[in-house]
mmCIF file of C-alpha atoms in Angstrom:
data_model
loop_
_atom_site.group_PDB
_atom_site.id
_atom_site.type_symbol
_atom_site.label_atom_id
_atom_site.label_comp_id
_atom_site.label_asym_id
_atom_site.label_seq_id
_atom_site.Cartn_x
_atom_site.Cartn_y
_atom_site.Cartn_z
ATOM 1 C CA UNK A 200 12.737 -43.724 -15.445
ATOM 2 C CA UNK A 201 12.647 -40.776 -17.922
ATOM 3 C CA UNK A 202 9.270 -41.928 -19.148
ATOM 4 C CA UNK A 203 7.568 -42.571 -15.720
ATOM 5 C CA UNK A 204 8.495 -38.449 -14.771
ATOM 6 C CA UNK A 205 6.895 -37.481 -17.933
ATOM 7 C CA UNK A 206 4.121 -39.399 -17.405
ATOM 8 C CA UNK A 207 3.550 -38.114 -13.970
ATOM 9 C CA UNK A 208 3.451 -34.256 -15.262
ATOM 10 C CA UNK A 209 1.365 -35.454 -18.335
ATOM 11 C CA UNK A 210 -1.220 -37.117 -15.723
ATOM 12 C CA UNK A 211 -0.863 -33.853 -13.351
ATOM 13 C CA UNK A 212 -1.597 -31.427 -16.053
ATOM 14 C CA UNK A 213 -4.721 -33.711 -16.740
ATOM 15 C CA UNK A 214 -5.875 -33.782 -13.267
ATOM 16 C CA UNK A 215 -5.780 -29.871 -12.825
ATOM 17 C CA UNK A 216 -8.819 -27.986 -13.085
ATOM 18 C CA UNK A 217 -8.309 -25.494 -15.967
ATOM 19 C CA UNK A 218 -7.731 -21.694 -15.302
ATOM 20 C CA UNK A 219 -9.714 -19.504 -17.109
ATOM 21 C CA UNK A 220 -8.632 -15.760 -17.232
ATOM 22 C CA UNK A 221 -10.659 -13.261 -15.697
ATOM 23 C CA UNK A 222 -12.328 -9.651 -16.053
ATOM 24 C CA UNK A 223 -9.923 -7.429 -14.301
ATOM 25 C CA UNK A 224 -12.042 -6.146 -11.352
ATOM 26 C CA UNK A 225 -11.861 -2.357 -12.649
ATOM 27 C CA UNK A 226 -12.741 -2.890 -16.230
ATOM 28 C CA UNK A 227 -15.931 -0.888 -17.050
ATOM 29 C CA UNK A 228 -15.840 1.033 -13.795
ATOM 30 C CA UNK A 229 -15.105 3.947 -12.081
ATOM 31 C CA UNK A 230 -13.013 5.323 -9.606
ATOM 32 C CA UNK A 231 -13.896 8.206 -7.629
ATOM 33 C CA UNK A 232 -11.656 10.334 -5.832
ATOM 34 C CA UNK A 233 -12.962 12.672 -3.170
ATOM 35 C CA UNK A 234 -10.663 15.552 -2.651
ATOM 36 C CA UNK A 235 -11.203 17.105 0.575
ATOM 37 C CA UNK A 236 -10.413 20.634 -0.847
ATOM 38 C CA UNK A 237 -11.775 23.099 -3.159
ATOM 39 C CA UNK A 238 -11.241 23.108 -6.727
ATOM 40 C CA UNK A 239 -7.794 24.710 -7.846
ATOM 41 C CA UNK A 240 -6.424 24.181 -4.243
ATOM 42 C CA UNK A 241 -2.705 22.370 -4.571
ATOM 43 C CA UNK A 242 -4.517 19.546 -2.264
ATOM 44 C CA UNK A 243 -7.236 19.524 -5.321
ATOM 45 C CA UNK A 244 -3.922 19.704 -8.246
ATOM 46 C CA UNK A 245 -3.012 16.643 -7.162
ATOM 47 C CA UNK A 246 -5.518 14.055 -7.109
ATOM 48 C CA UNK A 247 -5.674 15.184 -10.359
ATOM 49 C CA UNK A 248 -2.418 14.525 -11.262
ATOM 50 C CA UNK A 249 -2.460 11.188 -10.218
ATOM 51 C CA UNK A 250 -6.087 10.520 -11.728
ATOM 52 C CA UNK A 251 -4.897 11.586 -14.970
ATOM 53 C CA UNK A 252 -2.352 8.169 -15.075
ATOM 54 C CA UNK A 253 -4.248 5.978 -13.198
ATOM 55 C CA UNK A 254 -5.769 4.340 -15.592
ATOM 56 C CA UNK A 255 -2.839 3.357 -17.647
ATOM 57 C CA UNK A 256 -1.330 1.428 -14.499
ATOM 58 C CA UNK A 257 -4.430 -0.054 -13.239
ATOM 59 C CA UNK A 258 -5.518 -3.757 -15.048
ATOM 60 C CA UNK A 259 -9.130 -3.073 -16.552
ATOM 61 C CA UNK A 260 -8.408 0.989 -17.848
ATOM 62 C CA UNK A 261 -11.087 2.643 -15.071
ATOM 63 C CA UNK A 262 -12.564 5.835 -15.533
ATOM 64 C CA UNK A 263 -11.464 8.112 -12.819
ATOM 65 C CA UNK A 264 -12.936 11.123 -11.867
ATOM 66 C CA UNK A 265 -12.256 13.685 -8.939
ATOM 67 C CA UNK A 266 -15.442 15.398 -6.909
ATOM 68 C CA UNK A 267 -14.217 18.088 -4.924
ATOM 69 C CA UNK A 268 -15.938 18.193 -0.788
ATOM 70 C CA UNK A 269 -14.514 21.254 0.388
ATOM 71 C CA UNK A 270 -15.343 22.696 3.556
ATOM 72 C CA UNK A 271 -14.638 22.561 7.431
ATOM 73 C CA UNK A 272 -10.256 22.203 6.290
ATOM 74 C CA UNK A 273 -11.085 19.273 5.110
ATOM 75 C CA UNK A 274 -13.310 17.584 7.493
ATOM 76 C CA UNK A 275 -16.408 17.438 5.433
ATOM 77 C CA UNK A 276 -14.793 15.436 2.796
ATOM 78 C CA UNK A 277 -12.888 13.261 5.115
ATOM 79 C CA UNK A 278 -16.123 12.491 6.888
ATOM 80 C CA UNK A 279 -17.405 11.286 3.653
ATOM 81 C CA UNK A 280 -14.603 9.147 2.786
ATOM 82 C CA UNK A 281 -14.982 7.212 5.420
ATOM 83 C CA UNK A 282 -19.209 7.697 6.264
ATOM 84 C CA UNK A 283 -20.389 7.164 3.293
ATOM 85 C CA UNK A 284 -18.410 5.803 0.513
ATOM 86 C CA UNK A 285 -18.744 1.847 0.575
ATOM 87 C CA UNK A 286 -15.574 0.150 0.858
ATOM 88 C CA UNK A 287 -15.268 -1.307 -2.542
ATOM 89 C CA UNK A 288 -12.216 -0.277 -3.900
ATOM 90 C CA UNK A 289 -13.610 2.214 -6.045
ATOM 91 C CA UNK A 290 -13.469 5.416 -3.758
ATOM 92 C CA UNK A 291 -10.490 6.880 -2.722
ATOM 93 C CA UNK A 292 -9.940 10.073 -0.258
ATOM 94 C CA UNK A 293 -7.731 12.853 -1.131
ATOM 95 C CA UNK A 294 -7.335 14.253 2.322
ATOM 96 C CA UNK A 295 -5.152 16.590 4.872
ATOM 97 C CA UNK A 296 -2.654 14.548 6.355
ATOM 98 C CA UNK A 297 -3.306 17.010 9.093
ATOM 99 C CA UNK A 298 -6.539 15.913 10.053
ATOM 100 C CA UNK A 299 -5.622 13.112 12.475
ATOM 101 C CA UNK A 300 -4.566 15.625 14.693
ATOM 102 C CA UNK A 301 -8.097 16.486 14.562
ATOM 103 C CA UNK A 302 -9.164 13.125 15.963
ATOM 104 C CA UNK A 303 -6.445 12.977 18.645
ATOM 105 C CA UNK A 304 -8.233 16.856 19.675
ATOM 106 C CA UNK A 305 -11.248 14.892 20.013
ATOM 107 C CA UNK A 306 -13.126 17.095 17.958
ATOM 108 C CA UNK A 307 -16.849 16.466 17.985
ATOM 109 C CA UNK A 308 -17.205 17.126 14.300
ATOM 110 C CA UNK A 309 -14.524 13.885 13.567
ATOM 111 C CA UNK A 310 -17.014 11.576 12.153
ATOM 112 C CA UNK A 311 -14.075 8.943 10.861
ATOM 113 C CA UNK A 312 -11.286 6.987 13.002
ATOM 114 C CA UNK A 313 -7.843 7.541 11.135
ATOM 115 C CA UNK A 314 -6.649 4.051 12.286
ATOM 116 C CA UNK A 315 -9.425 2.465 9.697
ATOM 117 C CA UNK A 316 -7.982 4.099 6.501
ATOM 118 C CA UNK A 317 -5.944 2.360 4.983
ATOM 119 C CA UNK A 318 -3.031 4.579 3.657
ATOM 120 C CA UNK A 319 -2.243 3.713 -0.119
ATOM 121 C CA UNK A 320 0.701 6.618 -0.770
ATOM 122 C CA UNK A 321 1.397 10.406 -0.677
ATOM 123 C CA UNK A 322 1.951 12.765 -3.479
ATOM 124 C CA UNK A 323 4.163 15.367 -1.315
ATOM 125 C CA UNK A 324 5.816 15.331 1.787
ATOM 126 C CA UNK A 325 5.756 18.542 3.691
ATOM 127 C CA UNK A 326 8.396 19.920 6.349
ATOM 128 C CA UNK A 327 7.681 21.765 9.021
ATOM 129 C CA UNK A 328 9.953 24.786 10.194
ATOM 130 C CA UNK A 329 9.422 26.410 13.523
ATOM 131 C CA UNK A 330 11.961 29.925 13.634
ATOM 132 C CA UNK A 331 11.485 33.050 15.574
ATOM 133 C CA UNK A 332 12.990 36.382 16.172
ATOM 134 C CA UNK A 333 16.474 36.470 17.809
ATOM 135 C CA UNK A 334 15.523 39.277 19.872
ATOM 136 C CA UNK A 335 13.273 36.903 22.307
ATOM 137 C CA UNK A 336 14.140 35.361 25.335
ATOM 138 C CA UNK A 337 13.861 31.895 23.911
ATOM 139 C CA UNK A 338 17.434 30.671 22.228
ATOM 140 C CA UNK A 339 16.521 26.937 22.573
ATOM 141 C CA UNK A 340 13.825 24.482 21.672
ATOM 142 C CA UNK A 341 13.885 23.938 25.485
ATOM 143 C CA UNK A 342 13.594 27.130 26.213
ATOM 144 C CA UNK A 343 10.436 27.042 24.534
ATOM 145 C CA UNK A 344 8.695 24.115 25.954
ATOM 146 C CA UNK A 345 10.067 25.466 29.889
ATOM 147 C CA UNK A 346 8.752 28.663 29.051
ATOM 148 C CA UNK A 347 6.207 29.944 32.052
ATOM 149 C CA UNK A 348 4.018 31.808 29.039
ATOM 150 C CA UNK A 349 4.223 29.747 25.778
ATOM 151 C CA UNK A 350 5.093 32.126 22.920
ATOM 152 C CA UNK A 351 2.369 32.942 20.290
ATOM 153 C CA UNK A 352 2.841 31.009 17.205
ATOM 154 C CA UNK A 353 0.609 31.725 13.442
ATOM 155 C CA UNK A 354 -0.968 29.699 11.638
ATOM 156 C CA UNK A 355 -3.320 29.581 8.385
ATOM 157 C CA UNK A 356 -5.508 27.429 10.293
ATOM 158 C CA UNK A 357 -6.545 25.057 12.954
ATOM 159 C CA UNK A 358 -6.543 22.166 11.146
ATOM 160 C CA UNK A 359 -3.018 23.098 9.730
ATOM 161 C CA UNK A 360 0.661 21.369 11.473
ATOM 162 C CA UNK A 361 1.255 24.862 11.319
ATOM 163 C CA UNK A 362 -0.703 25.239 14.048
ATOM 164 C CA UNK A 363 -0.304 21.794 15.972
ATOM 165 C CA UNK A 364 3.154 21.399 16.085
ATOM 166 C CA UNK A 365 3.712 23.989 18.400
ATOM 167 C CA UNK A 366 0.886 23.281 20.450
ATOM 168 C CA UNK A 367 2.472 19.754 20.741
ATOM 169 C CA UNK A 368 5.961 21.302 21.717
#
């Protein structure tokens, strides 16, 4: 009985096709990272960061380089992410988690559907904080969204939560 299940494995290992190892996808290519943002900008640092161990981690040691597509807050490179880079695996965006809001504005210069990219991981996560000056009438969120004339709110930009979150309230 012993010899007749040895046997059987022998005569399966036999009947398999062989495996033969292959070229890791990445090896002798490059990756490309478009980062929305200018160069120096903390949304430029770190794609850099990350670019600068990629390549240990990633079967096939890619080259990876970083071209910067600022303009627009980010819209110009974002556009190109997902317009014009094929979808081989070898570009990746660096973008504004911001922009979707810019898609649900219906913005005529949104050139990309945010539902299409497919999200591989985030180097920060970023809280926003809504305060104002105790001396207003408005002592509750509610009082806030009630309120017959919304309250002004800053912002460094359009394209910023900064300035969507309240609008949203």
């Amino acid at each position: 009985m012993k010899w007749r299940g040895i046997c059987l494995l022998v005569l399966l290992f036999m009947w398999t096709a062989t495996v033969e190892a292959q070229t890791p996808f990445y090896q002798g290519k490059t990756i490309t990272i478009i980062a929305a943002a200018k160069a120096g900008d903390v949304y430029d640092l770190y794609p850099r960061l990350v670019a600068e161990f990629m390549p240990k981690h990633i079967p096939g040691n890619p080259n990876v380089i970083i071209q910067n597509v600022a303009g627009a807050a980010g819209l110009i490179g974002t556009n190109q992410v997902y317009s014009v880079a094929k979808p081989d695996g070898l570009t990746l965006g660096a973008i504004y988690p911001a922009l979707y809001f810019e898609q649900l504005a219906k913005r005529p210069e949104v050139k990309f559907d945010w539902t299409k990219f497919n999200w591989i991981g985030s180097t920060v996560s970023s809280n926003s904080l809504m305060y104002m000056r105790s001396d207003t009438p408005y002592k509750t969120i509610e009082d806030v969204r009630t309120a017959t004339t919304p309250p002004k709110c800053g912002a460094t930009g359009v394209t910023s939560t900064a300035f969507y979150m309240p609008k949203l309230l």
